Short mmCIF file of C-alpha atoms in Angstrom, two decimals:
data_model
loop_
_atom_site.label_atom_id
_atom_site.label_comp_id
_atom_site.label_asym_id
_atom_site.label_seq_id
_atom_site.Cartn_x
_atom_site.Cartn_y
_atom_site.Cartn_z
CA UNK A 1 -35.87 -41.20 101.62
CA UNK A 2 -35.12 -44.44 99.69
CA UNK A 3 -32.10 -45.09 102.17
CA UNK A 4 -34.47 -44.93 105.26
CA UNK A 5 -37.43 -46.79 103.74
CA UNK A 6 -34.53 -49.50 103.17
CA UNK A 7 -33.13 -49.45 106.64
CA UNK A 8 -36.56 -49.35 108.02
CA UNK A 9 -37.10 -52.99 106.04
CA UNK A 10 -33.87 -54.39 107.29
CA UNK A 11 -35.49 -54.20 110.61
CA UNK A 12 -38.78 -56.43 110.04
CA UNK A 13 -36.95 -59.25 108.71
CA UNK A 14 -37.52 -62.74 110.02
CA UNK A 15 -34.45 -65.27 110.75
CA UNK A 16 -34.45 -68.52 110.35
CA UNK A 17 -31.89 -70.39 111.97
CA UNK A 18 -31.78 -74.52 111.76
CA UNK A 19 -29.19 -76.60 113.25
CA UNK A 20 -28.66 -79.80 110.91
CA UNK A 21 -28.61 -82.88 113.55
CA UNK A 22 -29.46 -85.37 110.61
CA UNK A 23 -27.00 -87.97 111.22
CA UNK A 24 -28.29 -90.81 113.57
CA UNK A 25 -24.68 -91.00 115.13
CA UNK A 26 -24.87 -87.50 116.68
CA UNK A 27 -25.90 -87.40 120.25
CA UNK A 28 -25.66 -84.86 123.38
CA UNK A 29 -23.33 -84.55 125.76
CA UNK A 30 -26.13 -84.16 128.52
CA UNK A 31 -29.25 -85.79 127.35
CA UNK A 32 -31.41 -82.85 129.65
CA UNK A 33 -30.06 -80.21 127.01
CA UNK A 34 -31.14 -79.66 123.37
CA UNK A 35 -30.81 -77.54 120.43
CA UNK A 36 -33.74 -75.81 119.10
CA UNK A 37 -33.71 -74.15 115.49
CA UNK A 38 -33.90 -70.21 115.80
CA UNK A 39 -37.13 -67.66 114.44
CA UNK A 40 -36.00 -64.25 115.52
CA UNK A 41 -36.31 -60.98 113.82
CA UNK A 42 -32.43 -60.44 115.21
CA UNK A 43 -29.77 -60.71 112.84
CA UNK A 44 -27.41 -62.27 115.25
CA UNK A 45 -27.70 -65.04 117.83
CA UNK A 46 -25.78 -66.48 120.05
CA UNK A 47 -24.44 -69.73 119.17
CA UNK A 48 -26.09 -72.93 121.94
CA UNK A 49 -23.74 -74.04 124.48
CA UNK A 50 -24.77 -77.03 123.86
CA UNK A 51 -22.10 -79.74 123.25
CA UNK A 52 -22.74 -82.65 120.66
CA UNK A 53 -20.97 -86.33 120.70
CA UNK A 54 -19.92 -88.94 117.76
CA UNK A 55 -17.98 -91.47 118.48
CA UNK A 56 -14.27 -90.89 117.57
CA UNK A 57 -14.70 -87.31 116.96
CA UNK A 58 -14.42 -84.02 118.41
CA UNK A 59 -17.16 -81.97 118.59
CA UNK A 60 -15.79 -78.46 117.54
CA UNK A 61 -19.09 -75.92 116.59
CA UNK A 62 -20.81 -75.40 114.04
CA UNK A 63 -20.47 -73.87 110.15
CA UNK A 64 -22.58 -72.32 107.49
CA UNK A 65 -20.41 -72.87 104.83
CA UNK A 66 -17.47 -75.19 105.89
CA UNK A 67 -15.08 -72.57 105.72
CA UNK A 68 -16.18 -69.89 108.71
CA UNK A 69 -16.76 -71.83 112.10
CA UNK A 70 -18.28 -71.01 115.39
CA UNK A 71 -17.88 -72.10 119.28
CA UNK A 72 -20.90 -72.66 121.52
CA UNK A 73 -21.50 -69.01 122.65
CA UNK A 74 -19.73 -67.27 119.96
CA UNK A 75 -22.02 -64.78 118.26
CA UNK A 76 -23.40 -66.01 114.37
CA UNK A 77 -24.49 -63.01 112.15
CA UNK A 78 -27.05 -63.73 109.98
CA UNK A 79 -26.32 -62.61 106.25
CA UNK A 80 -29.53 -64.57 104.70
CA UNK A 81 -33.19 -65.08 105.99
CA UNK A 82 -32.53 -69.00 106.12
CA UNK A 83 -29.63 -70.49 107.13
CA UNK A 84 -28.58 -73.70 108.19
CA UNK A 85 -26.03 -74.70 110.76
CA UNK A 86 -24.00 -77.80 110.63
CA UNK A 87 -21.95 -79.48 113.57
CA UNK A 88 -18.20 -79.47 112.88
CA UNK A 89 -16.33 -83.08 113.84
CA UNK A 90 -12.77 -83.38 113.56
CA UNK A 91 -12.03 -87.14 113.62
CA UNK A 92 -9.55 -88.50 116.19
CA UNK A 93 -8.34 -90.70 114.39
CA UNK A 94 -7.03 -88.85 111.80
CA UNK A 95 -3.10 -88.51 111.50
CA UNK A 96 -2.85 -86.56 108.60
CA UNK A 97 -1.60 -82.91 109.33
CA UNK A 98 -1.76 -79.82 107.33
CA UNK A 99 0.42 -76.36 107.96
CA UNK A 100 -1.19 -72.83 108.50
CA UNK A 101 1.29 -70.25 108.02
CA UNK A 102 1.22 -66.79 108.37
CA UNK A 103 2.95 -64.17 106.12
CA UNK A 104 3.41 -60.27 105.82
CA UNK A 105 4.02 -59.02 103.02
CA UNK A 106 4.05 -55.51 101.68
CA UNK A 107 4.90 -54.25 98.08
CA UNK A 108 7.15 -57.80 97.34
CA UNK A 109 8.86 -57.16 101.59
CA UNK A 110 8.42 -60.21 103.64
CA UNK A 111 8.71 -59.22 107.43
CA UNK A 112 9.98 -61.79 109.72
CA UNK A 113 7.21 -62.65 112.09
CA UNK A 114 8.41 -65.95 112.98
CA UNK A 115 8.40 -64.49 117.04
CA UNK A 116 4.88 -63.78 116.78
CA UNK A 117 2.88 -66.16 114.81
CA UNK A 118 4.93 -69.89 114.40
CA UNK A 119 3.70 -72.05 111.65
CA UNK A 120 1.22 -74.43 113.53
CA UNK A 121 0.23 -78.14 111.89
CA UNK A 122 -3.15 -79.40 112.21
CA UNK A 123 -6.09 -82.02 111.48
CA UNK A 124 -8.90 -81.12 109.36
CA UNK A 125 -11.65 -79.90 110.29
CA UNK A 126 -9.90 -78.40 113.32
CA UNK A 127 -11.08 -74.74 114.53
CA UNK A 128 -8.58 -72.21 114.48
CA UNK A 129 -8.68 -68.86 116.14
CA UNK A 130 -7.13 -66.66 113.60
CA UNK A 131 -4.16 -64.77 115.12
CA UNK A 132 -5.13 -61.24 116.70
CA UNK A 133 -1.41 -59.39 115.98
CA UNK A 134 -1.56 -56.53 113.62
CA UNK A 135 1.40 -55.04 111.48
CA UNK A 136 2.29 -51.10 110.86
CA UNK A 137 4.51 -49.86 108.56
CA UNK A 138 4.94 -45.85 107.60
CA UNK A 139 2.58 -46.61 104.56
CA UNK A 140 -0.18 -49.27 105.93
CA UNK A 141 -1.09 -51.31 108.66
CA UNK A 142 -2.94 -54.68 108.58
CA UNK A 143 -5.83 -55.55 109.74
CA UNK A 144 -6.76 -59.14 109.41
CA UNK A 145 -6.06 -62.27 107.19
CA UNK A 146 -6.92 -63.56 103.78
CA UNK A 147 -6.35 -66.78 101.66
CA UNK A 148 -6.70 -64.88 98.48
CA UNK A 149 -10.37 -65.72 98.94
CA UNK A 150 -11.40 -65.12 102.11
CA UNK A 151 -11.25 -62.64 104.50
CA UNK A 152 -10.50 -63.38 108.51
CA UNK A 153 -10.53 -61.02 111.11
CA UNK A 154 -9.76 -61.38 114.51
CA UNK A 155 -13.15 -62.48 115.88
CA UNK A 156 -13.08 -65.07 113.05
CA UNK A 157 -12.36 -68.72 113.62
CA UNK A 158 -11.51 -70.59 110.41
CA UNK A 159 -11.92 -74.60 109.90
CA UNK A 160 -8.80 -75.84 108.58
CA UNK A 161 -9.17 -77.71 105.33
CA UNK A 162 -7.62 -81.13 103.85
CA UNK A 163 -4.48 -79.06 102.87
CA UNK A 164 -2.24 -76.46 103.67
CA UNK A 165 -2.99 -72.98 104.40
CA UNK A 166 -1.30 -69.77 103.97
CA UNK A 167 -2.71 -66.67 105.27
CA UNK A 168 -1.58 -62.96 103.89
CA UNK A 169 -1.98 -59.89 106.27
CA UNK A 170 -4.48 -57.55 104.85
CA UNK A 171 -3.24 -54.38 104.54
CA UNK A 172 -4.92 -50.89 104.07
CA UNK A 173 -2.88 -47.97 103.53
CA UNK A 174 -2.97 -44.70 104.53
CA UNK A 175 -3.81 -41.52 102.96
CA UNK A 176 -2.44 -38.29 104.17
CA UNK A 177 -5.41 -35.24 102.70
#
């Protein structure tokens, strides 16, 4: 009974959803359109399609947490009551690069997926779709990506960093009853 009375509460919660727009150098794309912060009792929205300007940056989405990002009409999942969005700008001016690799590795065996997933360089704050491509052996497969942190699956976007990345496949192995 506990575990319904729970699951029952889950459902009468109340989302608050603000998009930061704070800094006076942020504009709209098209004036007619603008973002309005988010009550809903849902516990996902879909991200505006709205698309923000600053001069000499990219607009790329927005992030909760600076390491997660999201496109205009991606779906956000809400994992608090109050959240804040903030708009992602990679600066074009920037000419500093950083590398996001890609490695599978299983029990100390590297497999060679340079054919799949190449080594990519890229400016900070940049949004990255994290690769889709999933790895088998006779013991495990993988199923997503992690920095030794994080976790990223394939719906995931991350925002690269001011450094260099290295992503591990995830692997969960299998159990024969």
């Amino acid at each position: 009974i506990k575990f319904m009375m729970e699951e029952e509460d889950e459902e009468f919660k109340t989302y608050y959803i603000n998009f930061d727009l704070s800094a006076p150098d942020i504009q709209y794309k098209n004036n007619s359109e603008k973002i309005e912060n988010i009550v809903t009792d849902s516990i996902s929205i879909k991200i505006p399609k709205v698309i923000l300007v600053k001069e000499g940056f990219y607009f790329n989405g927005w992030t909760e947490d600076f390491i997660y990002g999201y496109e205009p009409g991606d779906i956000f999942k809400a994992e608090k009551t109050n959240i804040t969005l903030y708009p992602i700008f990679e600066d074009k001016s920037d000419t500093t690069y950083f590398r996001l690799e890609y490695i599978v590795e299983y029990n100390g065996e590297i497999t060679d997926i340079s054919k799949d997933i190449r080594p990519t360089n890229e400016r900070s704050n940049h949004l990255i779709q994290i690769s889709q491509y999933s790895y088998n052996n006779e013991y495990a497969t993988s199923l997503g990506w992690t920095d030794g942190e994080h976790e990223f699956f394939y719906s995931t976007k991350l925002i690269m960093p001011r450094k260099n990345v290295t992503l591990f496949a995830i692997f969960h192995n299998y159990h024969n009853f």
